[in-house]
């Protein structure tokens, strides 16, 4: 099991440490427009002012615009401790945009914590650069390590411009994600796993997933209930109940420390995390 002791530097990140909620805030900088996998529950409609869920924002920024946005936010919201790239696509589908954003931030803000979310398919080549920029936090979305389940959740992936489908795609994604986690941990980076809970598809698999990820020494695991979206393959699947989510977290907690306070933020979120009833650590 991953250690339950929270590193000192982690205590300023409100997503990785519930005790930081209400003390520190975060800003998401939406510079990652493209994605290299298709998730069966995802609808790519980035420019959306009304929905509060991952993968939406009011507009994609260039790295220069993102740097300027951060400076504005820091002037107006001094409690911000973390700058993150969390979409609206994948941060390493076009790694140059993400890495340039972090480079520009570091020139003016050497002490702010940097964080990035990804599916893990193309992150490995950027790990030395992330380490050099002191990007301390990486979240990887891992929904299954069983390729039969993975093939249902991710119809295709793209590697170097080539599309892979079905079981071939699932095998490629899973093996790459697991290797990426190992390399990130070896580089001293704090790793959180996001897992979308899809009833009837992967829920029975999640304790096994947690056990295997615990063996890789991931620091935190975040089960996210499915958001059924019109126009997706999983629009007709009902979201898991709160009772089911609590049960899954309990089953997984012996292997990996569980996150209870996620609010499923937009790709352009800014400020404190909204208050939830189960914000415990």
GROMACS .gro file of N, CA, C and O in nm, residues 57-158:
model
  408
   57UNK      N    1  -1.450   2.411  -2.108
   57UNK     CA    2  -1.395   2.542  -2.073
   57UNK      C    3  -1.460   2.644  -2.165
   57UNK      O    4  -1.530   2.609  -2.259
   58UNK      N    5  -1.437   2.771  -2.138
   58UNK     CA    6  -1.494   2.874  -2.224
   58UNK      C    7  -1.408   2.900  -2.347
   58UNK      O    8  -1.453   2.966  -2.440
   59UNK      N    9  -1.287   2.849  -2.349
   59UNK     CA   10  -1.200   2.866  -2.465
   59UNK      C   11  -1.061   2.816  -2.435
   59UNK      O   12  -1.015   2.817  -2.320
   60UNK      N   13  -0.991   2.769  -2.538
   60UNK     CA   14  -0.854   2.718  -2.522
   60UNK      C   15  -0.757   2.835  -2.533
   60UNK      O   16  -0.772   2.924  -2.616
   61UNK      N   17  -0.654   2.834  -2.447
   61UNK     CA   18  -0.554   2.940  -2.442
   61UNK      C   19  -0.423   2.895  -2.506
   61UNK      O   20  -0.389   2.776  -2.504
   62UNK      N   21  -0.348   2.990  -2.559
   62UNK     CA   22  -0.210   2.963  -2.598
   62UNK      C   23  -0.124   2.963  -2.473
   62UNK      O   24  -0.166   3.013  -2.367
   63UNK      N   25  -0.002   2.909  -2.478
   63UNK     CA   26   0.084   2.914  -2.360
   63UNK      C   27   0.107   3.057  -2.310
   63UNK      O   28   0.108   3.081  -2.189
   64UNK      N   29   0.123   3.151  -2.402
   64UNK     CA   30   0.143   3.290  -2.362
   64UNK      C   31   0.019   3.346  -2.292
   64UNK      O   32   0.029   3.416  -2.190
   65UNK      N   33  -0.097   3.315  -2.346
   65UNK     CA   34  -0.222   3.360  -2.282
   65UNK      C   35  -0.241   3.295  -2.146
   65UNK      O   36  -0.289   3.358  -2.051
   66UNK      N   37  -0.201   3.168  -2.135
   66UNK     CA   38  -0.213   3.099  -2.007
   66UNK      C   39  -0.122   3.162  -1.902
   66UNK      O   40  -0.162   3.178  -1.785
   67UNK      N   41  -0.001   3.199  -1.941
   67UNK     CA   42   0.090   3.265  -1.848
   67UNK      C   43   0.034   3.398  -1.802
   67UNK      O   44   0.040   3.432  -1.683
   68UNK      N   45  -0.023   3.474  -1.895
   68UNK     CA   46  -0.085   3.602  -1.859
   68UNK      C   47  -0.206   3.580  -1.770
   68UNK      O   48  -0.230   3.657  -1.675
   69UNK      N   49  -0.283   3.476  -1.799
   69UNK     CA   50  -0.399   3.443  -1.716
   69UNK      C   51  -0.357   3.414  -1.574
   69UNK      O   52  -0.421   3.459  -1.477
   70UNK      N   53  -0.251   3.338  -1.556
   70UNK     CA   54  -0.203   3.307  -1.423
   70UNK      C   55  -0.162   3.433  -1.349
   70UNK      O   56  -0.195   3.450  -1.230
   71UNK      N   57  -0.092   3.523  -1.415
   71UNK     CA   58  -0.049   3.647  -1.349
   71UNK      C   59  -0.170   3.728  -1.303
   71UNK      O   60  -0.171   3.783  -1.192
   72UNK      N   61  -0.273   3.732  -1.386
   72UNK     CA   62  -0.396   3.802  -1.349
   72UNK      C   63  -0.461   3.736  -1.227
   72UNK      O   64  -0.503   3.803  -1.132
   73UNK      N   65  -0.468   3.602  -1.231
   73UNK     CA   66  -0.530   3.529  -1.120
   73UNK      C   67  -0.454   3.551  -0.991
   73UNK      O   68  -0.513   3.572  -0.884
   74UNK      N   69  -0.321   3.550  -0.997
   74UNK     CA   70  -0.241   3.568  -0.876
   74UNK      C   71  -0.259   3.708  -0.818
   74UNK      O   72  -0.254   3.725  -0.695
   75UNK      N   73  -0.279   3.807  -0.904
   75UNK     CA   74  -0.305   3.942  -0.854
   75UNK      C   75  -0.440   3.951  -0.784
   75UNK      O   76  -0.455   4.019  -0.681
   76UNK      N   77  -0.539   3.880  -0.840
   76UNK     CA   78  -0.675   3.891  -0.789
   76UNK      C   79  -0.706   3.788  -0.680
   76UNK      O   80  -0.798   3.810  -0.599
   77UNK      N   81  -0.632   3.678  -0.679
   77UNK     CA   82  -0.663   3.566  -0.589
   77UNK      C   83  -0.534   3.516  -0.526
   77UNK      O   84  -0.478   3.415  -0.570
   78UNK      N   85  -0.485   3.582  -0.424
   78UNK     CA   86  -0.352   3.551  -0.371
   78UNK      C   87  -0.338   3.415  -0.304
   78UNK      O   88  -0.226   3.370  -0.277
   79UNK      N   89  -0.449   3.346  -0.276
   79UNK     CA   90  -0.439   3.216  -0.210
   79UNK      C   91  -0.411   3.101  -0.307
   79UNK      O   92  -0.405   2.986  -0.266
   80UNK      N   93  -0.394   3.131  -0.436
   80UNK     CA   94  -0.366   3.026  -0.534
   80UNK      C   95  -0.227   2.966  -0.508
   80UNK      O   96  -0.127   3.039  -0.503
   81UNK      N   97  -0.221   2.835  -0.492
   81UNK     CA   98  -0.094   2.767  -0.467
   81UNK      C   99  -0.052   2.674  -0.580
   81UNK      O  100   0.064   2.631  -0.584
   82UNK      N  101  -0.146   2.643  -0.671
   82UNK     CA  102  -0.121   2.542  -0.774
   82UNK      C  103  -0.169   2.593  -0.910
   82UNK      O  104  -0.282   2.643  -0.923
   83UNK      N  105  -0.084   2.579  -1.011
   83UNK     CA  106  -0.123   2.603  -1.149
   83UNK      C  107  -0.119   2.470  -1.222
   83UNK      O  108  -0.020   2.396  -1.214
   84UNK      N  109  -0.228   2.438  -1.292
   84UNK     CA  110  -0.240   2.305  -1.351
   84UNK      C  111  -0.287   2.312  -1.496
   84UNK      O  112  -0.358   2.404  -1.535
   85UNK      N  113  -0.246   2.213  -1.573
   85UNK     CA  114  -0.303   2.189  -1.706
   85UNK      C  115  -0.385   2.061  -1.694
   85UNK      O  116  -0.331   1.953  -1.666
   86UNK      N  117  -0.516   2.075  -1.712
   86UNK     CA  118  -0.609   1.962  -1.697
   86UNK      C  119  -0.708   1.961  -1.812
   86UNK      O  120  -0.828   1.951  -1.792
   87UNK      N  121  -0.657   1.973  -1.934
   87UNK     CA  122  -0.746   1.967  -2.049
   87UNK      C  123  -0.752   2.097  -2.125
   87UNK      O  124  -0.666   2.183  -2.110
   88UNK      N  125  -0.858   2.107  -2.207
   88UNK     CA  126  -0.974   2.018  -2.215
   88UNK      C  127  -0.948   1.885  -2.287
   88UNK      O  128  -1.026   1.792  -2.275
   89UNK      N  129  -0.837   1.874  -2.359
   89UNK     CA  130  -0.797   1.747  -2.418
   89UNK      C  131  -0.693   1.681  -2.330
   89UNK      O  132  -0.699   1.689  -2.209
   90UNK      N  133  -0.595   1.616  -2.393
   90UNK     CA  134  -0.488   1.555  -2.314
   90UNK      C  135  -0.364   1.642  -2.319
   90UNK      O  136  -0.323   1.688  -2.426
   91UNK      N  137  -0.301   1.660  -2.204
   91UNK     CA  138  -0.189   1.753  -2.192
   91UNK      C  139  -0.068   1.713  -2.275
   91UNK      O  140   0.015   1.799  -2.307
   92UNK      N  141  -0.057   1.584  -2.310
   92UNK     CA  142   0.061   1.540  -2.383
   92UNK      C  143   0.028   1.486  -2.523
   92UNK      O  144   0.114   1.426  -2.587
   93UNK      N  145  -0.095   1.510  -2.567
   93UNK     CA  146  -0.123   1.485  -2.709
   93UNK      C  147  -0.040   1.581  -2.793
   93UNK      O  148   0.014   1.545  -2.897
   94UNK      N  149  -0.031   1.705  -2.745
   94UNK     CA  150   0.057   1.806  -2.804
   94UNK      C  151   0.144   1.860  -2.691
   94UNK      O  152   0.116   1.965  -2.634
   95UNK      N  153   0.248   1.785  -2.653
   95UNK     CA  154   0.323   1.818  -2.532
   95UNK      C  155   0.390   1.954  -2.535
   95UNK      O  156   0.414   2.014  -2.430
   96UNK      N  157   0.420   2.005  -2.655
   96UNK     CA  158   0.489   2.133  -2.663
   96UNK      C  159   0.409   2.245  -2.597
   96UNK      O  160   0.465   2.332  -2.530
   97UNK      N  161   0.277   2.245  -2.616
   97UNK     CA  162   0.194   2.350  -2.557
   97UNK      C  163   0.198   2.344  -2.404
   97UNK      O  164   0.212   2.446  -2.336
   98UNK      N  165   0.186   2.224  -2.351
   98UNK     CA  166   0.188   2.207  -2.205
   98UNK      C  167   0.323   2.245  -2.147
   98UNK      O  168   0.332   2.321  -2.049
   99UNK      N  169   0.430   2.195  -2.207
   99UNK     CA  170   0.563   2.221  -2.153
   99UNK      C  171   0.601   2.368  -2.167
   99UNK      O  172   0.663   2.426  -2.076
  100UNK      N  173   0.563   2.432  -2.277
  100UNK     CA  174   0.591   2.574  -2.292
  100UNK      C  175   0.515   2.656  -2.188
  100UNK      O  176   0.567   2.754  -2.134
  101UNK      N  177   0.392   2.616  -2.160
  101UNK     CA  178   0.315   2.684  -2.056
  101UNK      C  179   0.387   2.677  -1.923
  101UNK      O  180   0.402   2.779  -1.853
  102UNK      N  181   0.434   2.560  -1.886
  102UNK     CA  182   0.506   2.545  -1.760
  102UNK      C  183   0.638   2.623  -1.760
  102UNK      O  184   0.678   2.681  -1.658
  103UNK      N  185   0.706   2.625  -1.874
  103UNK     CA  186   0.830   2.702  -1.883
  103UNK      C  187   0.804   2.850  -1.859
  103UNK      O  188   0.878   2.917  -1.784
  104UNK      N  189   0.700   2.905  -1.921
  104UNK     CA  190   0.668   3.046  -1.904
  104UNK      C  191   0.628   3.077  -1.760
  104UNK      O  192   0.665   3.182  -1.705
  105UNK      N  193   0.555   2.986  -1.698
  105UNK     CA  194   0.515   3.005  -1.558
  105UNK      C  195   0.637   3.007  -1.468
  105UNK      O  196   0.652   3.093  -1.379
  106UNK      N  197   0.729   2.914  -1.490
  106UNK     CA  198   0.846   2.902  -1.402
  106UNK      C  199   0.937   3.026  -1.408
  106UNK      O  200   1.005   3.059  -1.310
  107UNK      N  201   0.939   3.096  -1.520
  107UNK     CA  202   1.024   3.216  -1.531
  107UNK      C  203   0.981   3.323  -1.432
  107UNK      O  204   1.065   3.396  -1.378
  108UNK      N  205   0.851   3.332  -1.406
  108UNK     CA  206   0.799   3.436  -1.317
  108UNK      C  207   0.759   3.383  -1.180
  108UNK      O  208   0.750   3.461  -1.085
  109UNK      N  209   0.734   3.255  -1.172
  109UNK     CA  210   0.682   3.197  -1.047
  109UNK      C  211   0.758   3.070  -1.011
  109UNK      O  212   0.709   2.959  -1.029
  110UNK      N  213   0.879   3.086  -0.960
  110UNK     CA  214   0.960   2.968  -0.931
  110UNK      C  215   0.907   2.881  -0.817
  110UNK      O  216   0.946   2.765  -0.806
  111UNK      N  217   0.818   2.936  -0.735
  111UNK     CA  218   0.775   2.862  -0.617
  111UNK      C  219   0.635   2.801  -0.627
  111UNK      O  220   0.597   2.719  -0.543
  112UNK      N  221   0.557   2.841  -0.727
  112UNK     CA  222   0.421   2.787  -0.735
  112UNK      C  223   0.426   2.639  -0.771
  112UNK      O  224   0.513   2.593  -0.846
  113UNK      N  225   0.335   2.561  -0.713
  113UNK     CA  226   0.328   2.418  -0.745
  113UNK      C  227   0.267   2.400  -0.884
  113UNK      O  228   0.174   2.472  -0.922
  114UNK      N  229   0.322   2.307  -0.961
  114UNK     CA  230   0.272   2.279  -1.095
  114UNK      C  231   0.215   2.137  -1.098
  114UNK      O  232   0.270   2.045  -1.037
  115UNK      N  233   0.106   2.122  -1.173
  115UNK     CA  234   0.031   1.997  -1.175
  115UNK      C  235  -0.021   1.974  -1.316
  115UNK      O  236  -0.051   2.070  -1.389
  116UNK      N  237  -0.033   1.848  -1.356
  116UNK     CA  238  -0.084   1.818  -1.489
  116UNK      C  239  -0.164   1.688  -1.485
  116UNK      O  240  -0.131   1.595  -1.411
  117UNK      N  241  -0.271   1.685  -1.565
  117UNK     CA  242  -0.355   1.565  -1.577
  117UNK      C  243  -0.344   1.510  -1.718
  117UNK      O  244  -0.340   1.585  -1.816
  118UNK      N  245  -0.342   1.377  -1.729
  118UNK     CA  246  -0.320   1.313  -1.858
  118UNK      C  247  -0.378   1.172  -1.858
  118UNK      O  248  -0.405   1.114  -1.752
  119UNK      N  249  -0.396   1.116  -1.977
  119UNK     CA  250  -0.430   0.975  -1.985
  119UNK      C  251  -0.306   0.886  -1.981
  119UNK      O  252  -0.317   0.763  -1.976
  120UNK      N  253  -0.188   0.946  -1.986
  120UNK     CA  254  -0.064   0.872  -1.971
  120UNK      C  255  -0.008   0.811  -2.098
  120UNK      O  256   0.102   0.756  -2.097
  121UNK      N  257  -0.080   0.824  -2.209
  121UNK     CA  258  -0.037   0.756  -2.331
  121UNK      C  259   0.091   0.814  -2.388
  121UNK      O  260   0.171   0.741  -2.447
  122UNK      N  261   0.113   0.945  -2.370
  122UNK     CA  262   0.228   1.009  -2.434
  122UNK      C  263   0.311   1.091  -2.336
  122UNK      O  264   0.383   1.181  -2.375
  123UNK      N  265   0.302   1.059  -2.208
  123UNK     CA  266   0.371   1.140  -2.108
  123UNK      C  267   0.517   1.102  -2.091
  123UNK      O  268   0.600   1.183  -2.050
  124UNK      N  269   0.555   0.979  -2.121
  124UNK     CA  270   0.688   0.931  -2.082
  124UNK      C  271   0.802   1.013  -2.139
  124UNK      O  272   0.900   1.040  -2.070
  125UNK      N  273   0.789   1.055  -2.263
  125UNK     CA  274   0.896   1.134  -2.323
  125UNK      C  275   0.915   1.270  -2.260
  125UNK      O  276   1.020   1.333  -2.277
  126UNK      N  277   0.815   1.316  -2.185
  126UNK     CA  278   0.822   1.447  -2.121
  126UNK      C  279   0.863   1.443  -1.975
  126UNK      O  280   0.879   1.549  -1.913
  127UNK      N  281   0.882   1.324  -1.919
  127UNK     CA  282   0.913   1.315  -1.776
  127UNK      C  283   1.042   1.389  -1.739
  127UNK      O  284   1.044   1.462  -1.638
  128UNK      N  285   1.151   1.378  -1.815
  128UNK     CA  286   1.270   1.456  -1.779
  128UNK      C  287   1.244   1.607  -1.778
  128UNK      O  288   1.293   1.679  -1.690
  129UNK      N  289   1.165   1.654  -1.871
  129UNK     CA  290   1.132   1.797  -1.879
  129UNK      C  291   1.044   1.836  -1.760
  129UNK      O  292   1.062   1.944  -1.701
  130UNK      N  293   0.948   1.752  -1.725
  130UNK     CA  294   0.864   1.780  -1.609
  130UNK      C  295   0.949   1.789  -1.483
  130UNK      O  296   0.928   1.877  -1.398
  131UNK      N  297   1.043   1.698  -1.467
  131UNK     CA  298   1.130   1.701  -1.350
  131UNK      C  299   1.214   1.828  -1.347
  131UNK      O  300   1.231   1.891  -1.241
  132UNK      N  301   1.267   1.867  -1.462
  132UNK     CA  302   1.350   1.988  -1.469
  132UNK      C  303   1.271   2.113  -1.432
  132UNK      O  304   1.327   2.208  -1.375
  133UNK      N  305   1.142   2.113  -1.464
  133UNK     CA  306   1.056   2.227  -1.433
  133UNK      C  307   0.992   2.216  -1.295
  133UNK      O  308   0.913   2.301  -1.257
  134UNK      N  309   1.027   2.112  -1.222
  134UNK     CA  310   0.971   2.086  -1.089
  134UNK      C  311   0.819   2.080  -1.094
  134UNK      O  312   0.749   2.140  -1.011
  135UNK      N  313   0.767   2.005  -1.190
  135UNK     CA  314   0.624   1.973  -1.193
  135UNK      C  315   0.605   1.858  -1.095
  135UNK      O  316   0.644   1.745  -1.122
  136UNK      N  317   0.547   1.887  -0.979
  136UNK     CA  318   0.548   1.792  -0.870
  136UNK      C  319   0.433   1.695  -0.865
  136UNK      O  320   0.436   1.597  -0.790
  137UNK      N  321   0.326   1.721  -0.944
  137UNK     CA  322   0.204   1.643  -0.934
  137UNK      C  323   0.155   1.602  -1.072
  137UNK      O  324   0.140   1.686  -1.161
  138UNK      N  325   0.127   1.474  -1.089
  138UNK     CA  326   0.071   1.424  -1.215
  138UNK      C  327  -0.048   1.336  -1.182
  138UNK      O  328  -0.039   1.247  -1.096
  139UNK      N  329  -0.159   1.361  -1.250
  139UNK     CA  330  -0.277   1.274  -1.240
  139UNK      C  331  -0.292   1.197  -1.371
  139UNK      O  332  -0.287   1.256  -1.479
  140UNK      N  333  -0.308   1.066  -1.361
  140UNK     CA  334  -0.331   0.982  -1.478
  140UNK      C  335  -0.466   0.914  -1.464
  140UNK      O  336  -0.497   0.858  -1.358
  141UNK      N  337  -0.547   0.920  -1.567
  141UNK     CA  338  -0.675   0.850  -1.567
  141UNK      C  339  -0.654   0.707  -1.612
  141UNK      O  340  -0.615   0.680  -1.726
  142UNK      N  341  -0.676   0.614  -1.519
  142UNK     CA  342  -0.664   0.470  -1.548
  142UNK      C  343  -0.797   0.406  -1.510
  142UNK      O  344  -0.832   0.401  -1.392
  143UNK      N  345  -0.869   0.356  -1.606
  143UNK     CA  346  -1.002   0.300  -1.582
  143UNK      C  347  -1.004   0.149  -1.573
  143UNK      O  348  -1.104   0.091  -1.527
  144UNK      N  349  -0.898   0.084  -1.617
  144UNK     CA  350  -0.893  -0.063  -1.614
  144UNK      C  351  -0.753  -0.109  -1.648
  144UNK      O  352  -0.678  -0.040  -1.719
  145UNK      N  353  -0.717  -0.225  -1.594
  145UNK     CA  354  -0.595  -0.292  -1.641
  145UNK      C  355  -0.628  -0.428  -1.700
  145UNK      O  356  -0.539  -0.507  -1.729
  146UNK      N  357  -0.755  -0.455  -1.720
  146UNK     CA  358  -0.803  -0.572  -1.793
  146UNK      C  359  -0.837  -0.523  -1.935
  146UNK      O  360  -0.925  -0.439  -1.952
  147UNK      N  361  -0.768  -0.573  -2.038
  147UNK     CA  362  -0.792  -0.521  -2.173
  147UNK      C  363  -0.934  -0.544  -2.224
  147UNK      O  364  -0.983  -0.465  -2.306
  148UNK      N  365  -1.003  -0.646  -2.177
  148UNK     CA  366  -1.141  -0.667  -2.219
  148UNK      C  367  -1.230  -0.553  -2.170
  148UNK      O  368  -1.319  -0.508  -2.241
  149UNK      N  369  -1.205  -0.507  -2.048
  149UNK     CA  370  -1.279  -0.393  -1.995
  149UNK      C  371  -1.231  -0.265  -2.062
  149UNK      O  372  -1.312  -0.179  -2.102
  150UNK      N  373  -1.101  -0.251  -2.076
  150UNK     CA  374  -1.046  -0.131  -2.137
  150UNK      C  375  -1.096  -0.108  -2.278
  150UNK      O  376  -1.121   0.006  -2.319
  151UNK      N  377  -1.114  -0.216  -2.355
  151UNK     CA  378  -1.162  -0.202  -2.492
  151UNK      C  379  -1.304  -0.147  -2.498
  151UNK      O  380  -1.342  -0.080  -2.595
  152UNK      N  381  -1.383  -0.173  -2.396
  152UNK     CA  382  -1.520  -0.120  -2.392
  152UNK      C  383  -1.522   0.027  -2.353
  152UNK      O  384  -1.613   0.101  -2.393
  153UNK      N  385  -1.423   0.069  -2.277
  153UNK     CA  386  -1.419   0.207  -2.229
  153UNK      C  387  -1.346   0.301  -2.324
  153UNK      O  388  -1.374   0.421  -2.326
  154UNK      N  389  -1.252   0.246  -2.402
  154UNK     CA  390  -1.170   0.329  -2.490
  154UNK      C  391  -1.170   0.268  -2.630
  154UNK      O  392  -1.087   0.182  -2.659
  155UNK      N  393  -1.261   0.310  -2.717
  155UNK     CA  394  -1.273   0.247  -2.849
  155UNK      C  395  -1.148   0.258  -2.935
  155UNK      O  396  -1.120   0.168  -3.014
  156UNK      N  397  -1.073   0.368  -2.921
  156UNK     CA  398  -0.950   0.380  -2.999
  156UNK      C  399  -0.849   0.469  -2.928
  156UNK      O  400  -0.883   0.550  -2.843
  157UNK      N  401  -0.722   0.449  -2.967
  157UNK     CA  402  -0.614   0.536  -2.924
  157UNK      C  403  -0.534   0.575  -3.048
  157UNK      O  404  -0.538   0.505  -3.151
  158UNK      N  405  -0.459   0.684  -3.038
  158UNK     CA  406  -0.376   0.730  -3.148
  158UNK      C  407  -0.232   0.742  -3.102
  158UNK      O  408  -0.203   0.810  -3.002
   0.00000   0.00000   0.00000
